[in-house]
Short mmCIF file of C-alpha atoms in Angstrom, two decimals:
data_model
loop_
_atom_site.label_atom_id
_atom_site.label_comp_id
_atom_site.label_asym_id
_atom_site.label_seq_id
_atom_site.Cartn_x
_atom_site.Cartn_y
_atom_site.Cartn_z
CA ASN C 216 0.00 -0.02 -0.02
CA ALA C 217 2.00 2.84 -1.22
CA GLY C 218 -0.68 5.94 -0.18
CA VAL C 219 0.00 8.98 -2.43
CA THR C 220 2.80 9.11 -4.79
CA GLN C 221 4.09 12.00 -6.79
CA THR C 222 6.43 12.44 -9.68
CA PRO C 223 8.74 13.92 -10.07
CA LYS C 224 10.51 14.44 -6.87
CA PHE C 225 12.49 17.35 -8.15
CA GLN C 226 12.02 19.50 -11.23
CA VAL C 227 14.08 22.60 -12.75
CA LEU C 228 12.10 24.38 -15.68
CA LYS C 229 12.88 27.65 -17.81
CA THR C 230 10.44 30.32 -17.80
CA GLY C 231 7.63 29.53 -20.44
CA GLN C 232 8.24 25.80 -20.16
CA SER C 233 5.31 23.50 -19.50
CA MET C 234 5.23 20.45 -17.44
CA THR C 235 2.93 18.01 -15.80
CA LEU C 236 2.90 16.94 -12.09
CA GLN C 237 1.61 13.26 -11.60
CA CYS C 238 -0.28 12.08 -8.61
CA ALA C 239 -1.46 8.58 -7.72
CA GLN C 240 -3.46 7.02 -4.87
CA ASP C 241 -3.87 3.50 -4.04
CA MET C 242 -6.36 3.92 -1.04
CA ASN C 243 -9.47 4.14 -3.06
CA HIS C 244 -10.18 7.84 -2.08
CA ASN C 245 -12.77 9.88 -3.85
CA SER C 246 -11.34 13.56 -3.31
CA MET C 247 -7.88 14.77 -4.36
CA TYR C 248 -6.19 17.76 -3.85
CA TRP C 249 -3.15 19.61 -5.17
CA TYR C 250 -1.37 22.24 -2.84
CA ARG C 251 1.51 24.41 -3.02
CA GLN C 252 3.96 25.51 -0.20
CA ASP C 253 6.27 28.52 -0.60
CA PRO C 254 9.06 28.76 2.00
CA GLY C 255 7.99 29.74 5.34
CA MET C 256 4.48 29.32 4.40
CA GLY C 257 1.47 27.03 5.10
CA LEU C 258 -0.09 24.99 2.11
CA ARG C 259 -2.36 26.69 -0.20
CA LEU C 260 -4.97 25.00 -2.14
CA ILE C 261 -4.74 25.25 -6.04
CA TYR C 262 -7.22 22.81 -7.34
CA TYR C 263 -9.35 19.83 -5.94
CA SER C 264 -11.36 17.05 -7.20
CA ALA C 265 -14.48 15.85 -4.94
CA SER C 266 -15.08 12.87 -7.13
CA GLU C 267 -13.95 11.38 -10.47
CA GLY C 268 -14.96 13.50 -13.12
CA THR C 269 -15.45 17.04 -11.15
CA THR C 270 -12.71 19.61 -10.55
CA ASP C 271 -12.84 22.94 -8.87
CA LYS C 272 -10.62 25.83 -8.21
CA GLY C 273 -9.21 26.52 -4.90
CA GLU C 274 -7.28 29.48 -3.42
CA VAL C 275 -4.61 29.92 -5.92
CA PRO C 276 -5.47 28.36 -9.30
CA ASN C 277 -4.22 31.03 -11.65
CA GLY C 278 -1.51 29.47 -14.00
CA TYR C 279 -2.52 25.82 -13.26
CA ASN C 280 -4.91 23.12 -14.91
CA VAL C 281 -5.83 19.87 -13.34
CA SER C 282 -7.11 16.61 -14.83
CA ARG C 283 -8.69 13.85 -12.68
CA LEU C 284 -7.91 10.90 -15.09
CA ASN C 285 -9.56 8.19 -13.20
CA LYS C 286 -10.12 7.71 -9.68
CA ARG C 287 -6.63 6.86 -8.59
CA GLU C 288 -4.83 9.68 -10.56
CA PHE C 289 -5.08 13.56 -10.41
CA SER C 290 -2.34 15.35 -12.36
CA LEU C 291 -1.52 19.03 -12.13
CA ARG C 292 -0.19 21.01 -15.25
CA LEU C 293 1.78 24.09 -15.77
CA GLU C 294 1.19 25.40 -19.41
CA SER C 295 3.82 28.34 -19.23
CA ALA C 296 5.76 28.33 -15.94
CA ALA C 297 6.88 31.34 -14.42
CA PRO C 298 9.36 32.12 -11.57
CA SER C 299 6.56 32.66 -9.17
CA GLN C 300 5.44 29.10 -9.65
CA THR C 301 8.71 28.11 -7.87
CA SER C 302 7.38 26.22 -5.03
CA VAL C 303 6.62 22.37 -3.36
CA TYR C 304 3.99 20.86 -4.70
CA PHE C 305 1.87 18.28 -2.61
CA CYS C 306 -0.92 16.24 -3.72
CA ALA C 307 -3.36 14.82 -1.05
CA SER C 308 -6.22 12.52 -1.16
CA ARG C 309 -9.22 12.21 1.68
CA ASN C 310 -10.55 9.46 3.44
CA PHE C 311 -14.33 10.10 3.55
CA VAL C 312 -15.04 8.14 6.77
CA LEU C 313 -12.35 9.27 8.88
CA ASN C 314 -11.81 12.70 7.45
CA GLU C 315 -8.32 12.60 6.89
CA GLN C 316 -6.14 13.75 4.14
CA PHE C 317 -3.21 11.98 3.38
CA PHE C 318 -0.31 13.42 1.72
CA GLY C 319 2.25 12.58 -1.09
CA PRO C 320 6.23 13.34 -0.43
CA GLY C 321 5.88 16.57 -2.72
CA THR C 322 7.56 17.85 -5.90
CA ARG C 323 10.25 20.39 -5.57
CA LEU C 324 9.88 22.55 -8.62
CA THR C 325 12.50 25.64 -9.41
CA VAL C 326 11.44 27.94 -12.33
CA LEU C 327 14.21 29.87 -13.69
CA ASP N 169 -13.48 31.28 6.81
CA ALA N 170 -12.80 31.17 10.68
CA LYS N 171 -9.14 31.80 11.23
CA THR N 172 -6.90 30.14 13.85
CA THR N 173 -4.13 31.84 15.86
CA GLN N 174 -0.92 29.74 16.95
CA PRO N 175 2.37 30.79 18.50
CA ASN N 176 4.93 30.94 15.69
CA SER N 177 7.33 28.57 17.67
CA MET N 178 7.61 26.48 20.82
CA GLU N 179 10.34 24.45 22.32
CA SER N 180 10.38 21.33 24.43
CA ASN N 181 12.64 18.72 26.00
CA GLU N 182 12.48 15.37 25.13
CA GLU N 183 10.16 12.82 27.14
CA GLU N 184 8.48 15.85 28.38
CA PRO N 185 4.73 16.74 27.86
CA VAL N 186 4.05 19.37 25.15
CA HIS N 187 0.93 21.67 25.15
CA LEU N 188 0.44 23.37 21.73
CA PRO N 189 -2.37 26.19 21.85
CA CYS N 190 -4.67 27.42 19.27
CA ASN N 191 -6.91 30.23 19.50
CA HIS N 192 -9.99 30.13 17.14
CA SER N 193 -12.32 32.70 18.64
CA THR N 194 -14.71 32.91 15.65
CA ILE N 195 -15.26 29.46 15.38
CA SER N 196 -18.94 28.56 14.42
CA GLY N 197 -20.89 25.81 15.82
CA THR N 198 -20.20 23.30 12.95
CA ASP N 199 -16.49 23.85 12.66
CA TYR N 200 -14.29 20.93 13.29
CA ILE N 201 -10.87 21.44 15.07
CA HIS N 202 -8.22 19.55 13.08
CA TRP N 203 -4.42 19.11 13.76
CA TYR N 204 -1.98 18.17 11.04
CA ARG N 205 1.99 18.32 11.37
CA GLN N 206 4.54 18.60 8.89
CA LEU N 207 8.07 16.84 9.44
CA PRO N 208 10.97 18.44 7.79
CA SER N 209 10.78 17.71 4.10
CA GLN N 210 7.82 15.93 4.35
CA GLY N 211 4.11 16.41 3.40
CA PRO N 212 1.74 17.18 6.03
CA GLU N 213 0.19 14.21 8.13
CA TYR N 214 -2.82 13.84 10.20
CA VAL N 215 -2.60 14.16 13.99
CA ILE N 216 -6.22 14.36 15.36
CA HIS N 217 -9.39 16.36 14.93
CA GLY N 218 -12.52 16.78 17.19
CA LEU N 219 -15.78 19.01 17.74
CA THR N 220 -16.53 19.50 21.26
CA SER N 221 -15.48 16.77 23.32
CA ASN N 222 -11.73 15.92 24.18
CA VAL N 223 -10.13 13.26 21.88
CA ASN N 224 -7.39 10.80 22.35
CA ASN N 225 -5.64 8.74 19.73
CA ARG N 226 -2.02 6.96 19.83
CA MET N 227 -0.49 10.25 18.55
CA ALA N 228 -1.92 12.70 20.88
CA SER N 229 -4.77 14.27 22.81
CA LEU N 230 -6.95 17.05 21.97
CA ALA N 231 -8.36 19.32 24.75
CA ILE N 232 -11.16 21.61 23.44
CA ALA N 233 -12.36 24.45 25.70
CA GLU N 234 -16.20 24.66 26.70
CA ASP N 235 -16.59 27.64 24.70
CA ARG N 236 -14.64 26.29 22.05
CA LYS N 237 -12.91 29.44 21.47
CA SER N 238 -9.64 27.66 22.08
CA SER N 239 -8.05 24.07 21.53
CA THR N 240 -4.79 22.52 22.96
CA LEU N 241 -2.81 19.76 21.20
CA ILE N 242 -1.14 17.49 23.96
CA LEU N 243 1.69 15.28 23.05
CA HIS N 244 2.25 13.37 26.27
CA ARG N 245 5.85 12.72 25.92
CA ALA N 246 7.76 14.53 23.07
CA THR N 247 10.47 12.64 21.20
CA LEU N 248 12.93 14.06 18.75
CA ARG N 249 10.64 12.88 15.82
CA ASP N 250 8.04 15.12 17.17
CA ALA N 251 9.72 18.12 16.04
CA ALA N 252 7.76 19.48 13.30
CA VAL N 253 5.15 22.42 12.26
CA TYR N 254 1.99 21.72 13.91
CA TYR N 255 -1.10 23.27 11.99
CA CYS N 256 -4.37 23.93 13.55
CA ILE N 257 -7.20 24.01 11.13
CA LEU N 258 -10.92 24.60 11.22
CA ARG N 259 -12.95 22.79 8.80
CA ASP N 260 -16.43 23.55 8.09
CA PRO N 261 -18.57 20.28 7.10
CA SER N 262 -21.44 22.17 5.48
CA GLY N 263 -19.01 22.07 2.05
CA GLY N 264 -20.03 18.42 1.83
CA SER N 265 -18.00 16.76 -0.66
CA ASN N 266 -16.21 20.03 -1.25
CA TYR N 267 -13.91 19.42 1.84
CA LYS N 268 -11.16 21.82 2.01
CA LEU N 269 -8.59 22.73 4.82
CA THR N 270 -6.82 25.98 4.91
CA PHE N 271 -3.27 26.02 6.47
CA GLY N 272 -1.95 28.83 8.35
CA LYS N 273 1.55 29.06 9.20
CA GLY N 274 1.34 26.72 12.15
CA THR N 275 3.55 26.41 15.03
CA LEU N 276 7.45 25.01 14.67
CA LEU N 277 8.13 22.72 17.51
CA THR N 278 11.91 22.16 18.25
CA VAL N 279 12.58 19.25 20.75
CA ASN N 280 15.69 19.25 22.73
CA PRO N 281 17.52 15.84 23.60
#
């Protein structure tokens, strides 16, 4: 049982490049989330998916798109990366019964 | 959203109890109080949550004031592994499936050997 996995662990992009952050969970959770964490700050919600086939904006969605590919996978895409998107990105899924969110190990993204 | 206030940092000694406070004076009657912690270079992990009554689990205890305007996370015997940022978060369940958590800056707990 791997929990929530994220790829890649590290990535360096140049301004204007695009990339997709991948997230998968094997706990059969309906809800999944993408957060970003800037140095010294708490996590901020980018997008979430309450269930397969639905996605909604969070607090800071600008510059990002998401795809809920199936129940297991929730990807985050940066179409044209900017230095302001340098951050650590965390994916999470939610256990509906226990009301816990389970987080992945994070992707450290640097945009030059 | 109702906000929480936590000290920026706290320090403790190993094997001593730690009481991490959280103020939430604008809490609504339906807000749950959640605690998460984030170990260095890791994603956050769930610690405990409660509504009105005190709660215990294998990781910690949560003491909730009678007026619910404050709560305290209690680690009964701190270990070096408990050094982390602790987040106190209010969750409004009225969002239904739109369950969201809003993280503040949390409290950085340092545990001295």
